[in-house]
């Protein structure tokens, strides 16, 4: 059987993980799995059912009613929450913040990680998140940790919003990103940390092409 190519990409919010992972998926003709979308879907369920995200027991009790499914349409990941396609809905900033909260709870993580590991058994993929190299795909062929200066990450997000015609406040975005970093890095279970065998790439002064090129070199050296 042909060896699977698994690429794990971790890093903080706004480091460019999804953009880079999508490019790599195209180049290598493999699947892209955005694990943040799974935590976002859990958060969306809780928000839509007025469940207090700060109350672990309430979130964990409701978890049984959360059914998440990933489907690919024209090579694009669609995420279904209880049969509803929530791919767009989960991109709201409040859902991202909520995802950062619910992802701190162990039963939530266990449920998501099990699904992610199951997916990776069958097919080559590039998977991005916060704990892919450290917990989900510990045997990944290539592990990358993407980072960038917080103000640069905030500026990227700010530009994205302006391009979409939305208003944005750069300092507020930077603050929100810093809070999310802190929560993701300081939780008890599977906090965001660079895996020992991951290659660190600081993308602060790199273009998307530069990053893709650097990762391709790393892959080809393995
Ligand atoms: O990558 P993202 O912004 O869509 O992720 C949303 C939140 O989900 C992030 O702040 C932390 C959590 N998350 C996680 O804990 N583990 C993952 N593998 C992916 C995301």
CSV table of C-alpha atoms and ligand atoms in Angstrom, one decimal:
chain,number,residue,atom,x,y,z
A,1,UNK,CA,0.0,0.0,0.0
A,2,UNK,CA,1.3,3.5,-0.9
A,3,UNK,CA,2.5,5.4,2.1
A,4,UNK,CA,0.2,8.3,3.2
A,5,UNK,CA,1.5,11.8,3.1
A,6,UNK,CA,0.4,13.6,6.3
A,7,UNK,CA,1.3,17.2,6.9
A,8,UNK,CA,0.5,18.8,10.3
A,9,UNK,CA,0.4,22.5,10.5
A,10,UNK,CA,-0.1,24.3,13.8
A,11,UNK,CA,0.2,27.8,15.0
A,12,UNK,CA,-1.7,30.7,16.5
A,13,UNK,CA,-4.7,32.5,14.9
A,14,UNK,CA,-3.8,34.5,11.8
A,15,UNK,CA,-0.4,32.9,11.2
A,16,UNK,CA,-1.6,31.9,7.7
A,17,UNK,CA,-2.3,28.2,8.4
A,18,UNK,CA,-5.4,27.8,6.3
A,19,UNK,CA,-4.1,29.7,3.3
A,20,UNK,CA,-0.9,27.7,3.3
A,21,UNK,CA,-2.6,24.4,3.9
A,22,UNK,CA,-5.0,25.0,1.0
A,23,UNK,CA,-2.1,25.7,-1.3
A,24,UNK,CA,-0.2,22.6,-0.2
A,25,UNK,CA,-3.3,20.4,-0.6
A,26,UNK,CA,-3.6,21.6,-4.2
A,27,UNK,CA,0.1,21.1,-5.0
A,28,UNK,CA,0.2,17.6,-3.6
A,29,UNK,CA,-3.4,16.7,-4.6
A,30,UNK,CA,-4.3,15.7,-1.1
A,31,UNK,CA,-7.2,16.7,1.2
A,32,UNK,CA,-7.2,19.7,3.5
A,33,UNK,CA,-8.7,19.3,6.9
A,34,UNK,CA,-9.4,22.5,8.8
A,35,UNK,CA,-9.8,21.3,12.4
A,36,UNK,CA,-10.6,24.8,13.7
A,37,UNK,CA,-13.9,24.5,11.8
A,38,UNK,CA,-14.9,21.5,14.0
A,39,UNK,CA,-14.4,23.4,17.2
A,40,UNK,CA,-16.1,26.4,15.7
A,41,UNK,CA,-19.1,24.2,14.9
A,42,UNK,CA,-19.3,23.0,18.5
A,43,UNK,CA,-19.2,26.6,19.6
A,44,UNK,CA,-21.9,27.5,17.1
A,45,UNK,CA,-24.2,24.8,18.5
A,46,UNK,CA,-23.7,26.2,22.0
A,47,UNK,CA,-24.3,29.8,21.0
A,48,UNK,CA,-27.4,28.9,19.1
A,49,UNK,CA,-28.8,27.0,22.1
A,50,UNK,CA,-27.9,29.8,24.6
A,51,UNK,CA,-25.5,27.5,26.4
A,52,UNK,CA,-23.0,29.4,28.6
A,53,UNK,CA,-19.6,28.7,27.0
A,54,UNK,CA,-17.9,29.4,30.4
A,55,UNK,CA,-19.8,26.5,32.0
A,56,UNK,CA,-18.0,23.3,31.3
A,57,UNK,CA,-20.7,21.0,32.5
A,58,UNK,CA,-23.4,22.7,30.4
A,59,UNK,CA,-21.2,22.5,27.3
A,60,UNK,CA,-20.2,18.9,27.9
A,61,UNK,CA,-23.8,17.8,28.6
A,62,UNK,CA,-24.9,19.4,25.3
A,63,UNK,CA,-22.1,17.8,23.3
A,64,UNK,CA,-24.2,14.6,22.8
A,65,UNK,CA,-26.5,16.6,20.6
A,66,UNK,CA,-23.6,17.8,18.4
A,67,UNK,CA,-23.1,15.8,15.2
A,68,UNK,CA,-20.4,17.1,13.0
A,69,UNK,CA,-19.7,15.8,9.5
A,70,UNK,CA,-17.1,16.9,7.0
A,71,UNK,CA,-17.9,16.6,3.3
A,72,UNK,CA,-15.9,17.7,0.3
A,73,UNK,CA,-17.6,19.4,-2.6
A,74,UNK,CA,-15.3,20.4,-5.5
A,75,UNK,CA,-12.4,19.8,-3.2
A,76,UNK,CA,-13.7,22.4,-0.7
A,77,UNK,CA,-14.3,21.4,2.9
A,78,UNK,CA,-17.9,21.8,4.0
A,79,UNK,CA,-18.9,21.3,7.5
A,80,UNK,CA,-22.3,20.1,8.6
A,81,UNK,CA,-23.6,20.6,12.1
A,82,UNK,CA,-26.6,18.3,12.7
A,83,UNK,CA,-27.2,18.1,8.9
A,84,UNK,CA,-27.0,21.9,8.3
A,85,UNK,CA,-24.1,23.2,6.2
A,86,UNK,CA,-22.5,25.8,8.6
A,87,UNK,CA,-19.4,26.4,6.6
A,88,UNK,CA,-20.1,30.1,6.3
A,89,UNK,CA,-21.8,30.7,9.6
A,90,UNK,CA,-18.8,29.5,11.7
A,91,UNK,CA,-16.5,32.2,10.2
A,92,UNK,CA,-18.0,34.9,12.5
A,93,UNK,CA,-15.6,36.4,15.0
A,94,UNK,CA,-17.9,35.5,18.0
A,95,UNK,CA,-17.8,31.8,16.9
A,96,UNK,CA,-14.0,31.9,16.7
A,97,UNK,CA,-13.8,33.2,20.2
A,98,UNK,CA,-16.4,30.7,21.4
A,99,UNK,CA,-14.3,27.9,19.7
A,100,UNK,CA,-11.3,29.0,21.7
A,101,UNK,CA,-13.4,28.6,24.9
A,102,UNK,CA,-15.1,25.2,24.2
A,103,UNK,CA,-11.8,23.7,22.9
A,104,UNK,CA,-10.4,24.0,26.4
A,105,UNK,CA,-12.7,21.2,27.7
A,106,UNK,CA,-11.3,17.7,27.5
A,107,UNK,CA,-14.5,15.9,26.4
A,108,UNK,CA,-14.8,18.3,23.5
A,109,UNK,CA,-11.2,17.7,22.5
A,110,UNK,CA,-11.6,14.0,22.8
A,111,UNK,CA,-14.6,13.9,20.5
A,112,UNK,CA,-12.9,16.1,17.8
A,113,UNK,CA,-9.5,14.3,18.0
A,114,UNK,CA,-11.1,10.9,17.5
A,115,UNK,CA,-12.8,12.1,14.3
A,116,UNK,CA,-9.6,13.7,13.1
A,117,UNK,CA,-7.5,10.6,13.7
A,118,UNK,CA,-10.1,8.4,12.0
A,119,UNK,CA,-10.0,10.7,8.9
A,120,UNK,CA,-6.3,10.6,8.7
A,121,UNK,CA,-6.1,6.8,8.7
A,122,UNK,CA,-7.6,6.5,5.2
A,123,UNK,CA,-6.1,9.3,3.1
A,124,UNK,CA,-3.2,11.6,2.6
A,125,UNK,CA,-3.9,15.1,4.0
A,126,UNK,CA,-2.7,18.4,5.3
A,127,UNK,CA,-4.4,19.1,8.6
A,128,UNK,CA,-4.2,22.4,10.5
A,129,UNK,CA,-5.0,23.4,14.0
A,130,UNK,CA,-3.4,23.9,17.4
A,131,UNK,CA,-2.5,20.3,18.5
A,132,UNK,CA,-2.0,18.4,15.2
A,133,UNK,CA,1.7,17.8,15.6
A,134,UNK,CA,1.6,17.3,19.3
A,135,UNK,CA,-1.6,15.1,19.7
A,136,UNK,CA,-3.6,14.3,16.7
A,137,UNK,CA,-1.0,13.2,14.1
A,138,UNK,CA,2.0,12.6,16.2
A,139,UNK,CA,3.5,10.4,13.3
A,140,UNK,CA,2.9,13.0,10.6
A,141,UNK,CA,5.6,12.9,8.0
A,142,UNK,CA,6.0,16.7,8.2
A,143,UNK,CA,5.2,19.0,11.1
A,144,UNK,CA,5.2,22.8,10.6
A,145,UNK,CA,4.7,25.4,13.3
A,146,UNK,CA,3.7,28.7,11.7
A,147,UNK,CA,4.0,31.9,13.7
A,148,UNK,CA,4.1,35.6,13.0
A,149,UNK,CA,4.3,38.8,15.1
A,150,UNK,CA,0.9,39.6,16.6
A,151,UNK,CA,0.6,43.0,15.0
A,152,UNK,CA,1.3,41.5,11.6
A,153,UNK,CA,-1.3,38.8,12.1
A,154,UNK,CA,-3.8,41.5,13.2
A,155,UNK,CA,-3.0,43.6,10.1
A,156,UNK,CA,-3.6,40.6,7.8
A,157,UNK,CA,-7.0,40.1,9.4
A,158,UNK,CA,-7.8,43.8,9.3
A,159,UNK,CA,-7.0,43.9,5.5
A,160,UNK,CA,-9.2,40.8,4.9
A,161,UNK,CA,-12.1,42.6,6.6
A,162,UNK,CA,-11.6,45.8,4.6
A,163,UNK,CA,-11.4,43.8,1.4
A,164,UNK,CA,-14.8,42.3,2.3
A,165,UNK,CA,-16.2,45.8,2.7
A,166,UNK,CA,-16.5,45.4,6.5
A,167,UNK,CA,-15.3,48.0,9.0
A,168,UNK,CA,-12.5,47.0,11.4
A,169,UNK,CA,-10.4,48.3,14.2
A,170,UNK,CA,-6.8,47.2,14.1
A,171,UNK,CA,-6.1,47.6,17.8
A,172,UNK,CA,-9.3,45.7,18.8
A,173,UNK,CA,-8.3,42.9,16.4
A,174,UNK,CA,-4.8,42.7,17.9
A,175,UNK,CA,-6.3,42.6,21.4
A,176,UNK,CA,-8.7,39.8,20.4
A,177,UNK,CA,-5.9,37.8,18.8
A,178,UNK,CA,-3.7,38.2,21.9
A,179,UNK,CA,-6.5,37.0,24.1
A,180,UNK,CA,-7.1,34.0,21.9
A,181,UNK,CA,-3.3,33.2,21.8
A,182,UNK,CA,-3.2,33.3,25.6
A,183,UNK,CA,-6.3,31.1,26.0
A,184,UNK,CA,-5.1,28.6,23.4
A,185,UNK,CA,-1.5,28.4,24.9
A,186,UNK,CA,-2.5,28.2,28.5
A,187,UNK,CA,-5.3,25.7,28.7
A,188,UNK,CA,-4.7,22.5,30.6
A,189,UNK,CA,-5.4,20.1,27.7
A,190,UNK,CA,-3.3,20.0,24.5
A,191,UNK,CA,-2.3,23.7,24.6
A,192,UNK,CA,-0.9,25.3,21.6
A,193,UNK,CA,2.8,24.5,21.6
A,194,UNK,CA,5.4,23.7,19.0
A,195,UNK,CA,6.0,20.0,18.7
A,196,UNK,CA,9.6,19.0,19.3
A,197,UNK,CA,10.0,17.6,15.8
A,198,UNK,CA,8.2,20.5,14.1
A,199,UNK,CA,9.9,23.0,11.9
A,200,UNK,CA,9.3,26.6,13.0
A,201,UNK,CA,8.5,29.1,10.2
A,202,UNK,CA,8.0,32.8,11.2
A,203,UNK,CA,5.9,34.2,8.4
A,204,UNK,CA,6.1,37.8,9.6
A,205,UNK,CA,8.2,38.8,6.6
A,206,UNK,CA,7.4,36.1,4.2
A,207,UNK,CA,4.9,36.0,1.3
A,208,UNK,CA,2.5,33.1,0.8
A,209,UNK,CA,4.7,31.8,-2.0
A,210,UNK,CA,7.8,32.0,0.2
A,211,UNK,CA,6.1,29.9,2.9
A,212,UNK,CA,4.7,27.3,0.4
A,213,UNK,CA,8.2,27.1,-1.2
A,214,UNK,CA,9.9,26.6,2.2
A,215,UNK,CA,7.5,23.9,3.3
A,216,UNK,CA,7.8,22.1,-0.1
A,217,UNK,CA,11.5,22.0,0.4
A,218,UNK,CA,11.0,20.5,3.9
A,219,UNK,CA,8.6,17.9,2.5
A,220,UNK,CA,11.0,16.9,-0.3
A,221,UNK,CA,13.9,16.5,2.1
A,222,UNK,CA,12.0,13.9,4.2
B,1,LIG,O1,-8.1,27.9,13.6
B,1,LIG,P1,-9.4,28.6,14.1
B,1,LIG,O2,-9.2,30.0,14.4
B,1,LIG,O3,-10.5,28.3,13.2
B,1,LIG,O4,-9.7,27.9,15.5
B,1,LIG,C1,-10.7,28.3,16.4
B,1,LIG,C2,-10.3,27.9,17.8
B,1,LIG,O5,-10.5,26.5,17.9
B,1,LIG,C3,-8.9,28.2,18.3
B,1,LIG,O6,-8.9,29.5,18.9
B,1,LIG,C4,-8.6,27.1,19.3
B,1,LIG,C5,-9.5,25.9,18.8
B,1,LIG,N1,-8.7,24.9,18.1
B,1,LIG,C6,-8.1,23.9,18.9
B,1,LIG,O7,-8.1,24.0,20.1
B,1,LIG,N2,-7.5,22.9,18.3
B,1,LIG,C7,-7.4,22.7,17.0
B,1,LIG,N3,-6.8,21.7,16.5
B,1,LIG,C8,-8.0,23.7,16.2
B,1,LIG,C9,-8.7,24.8,16.8
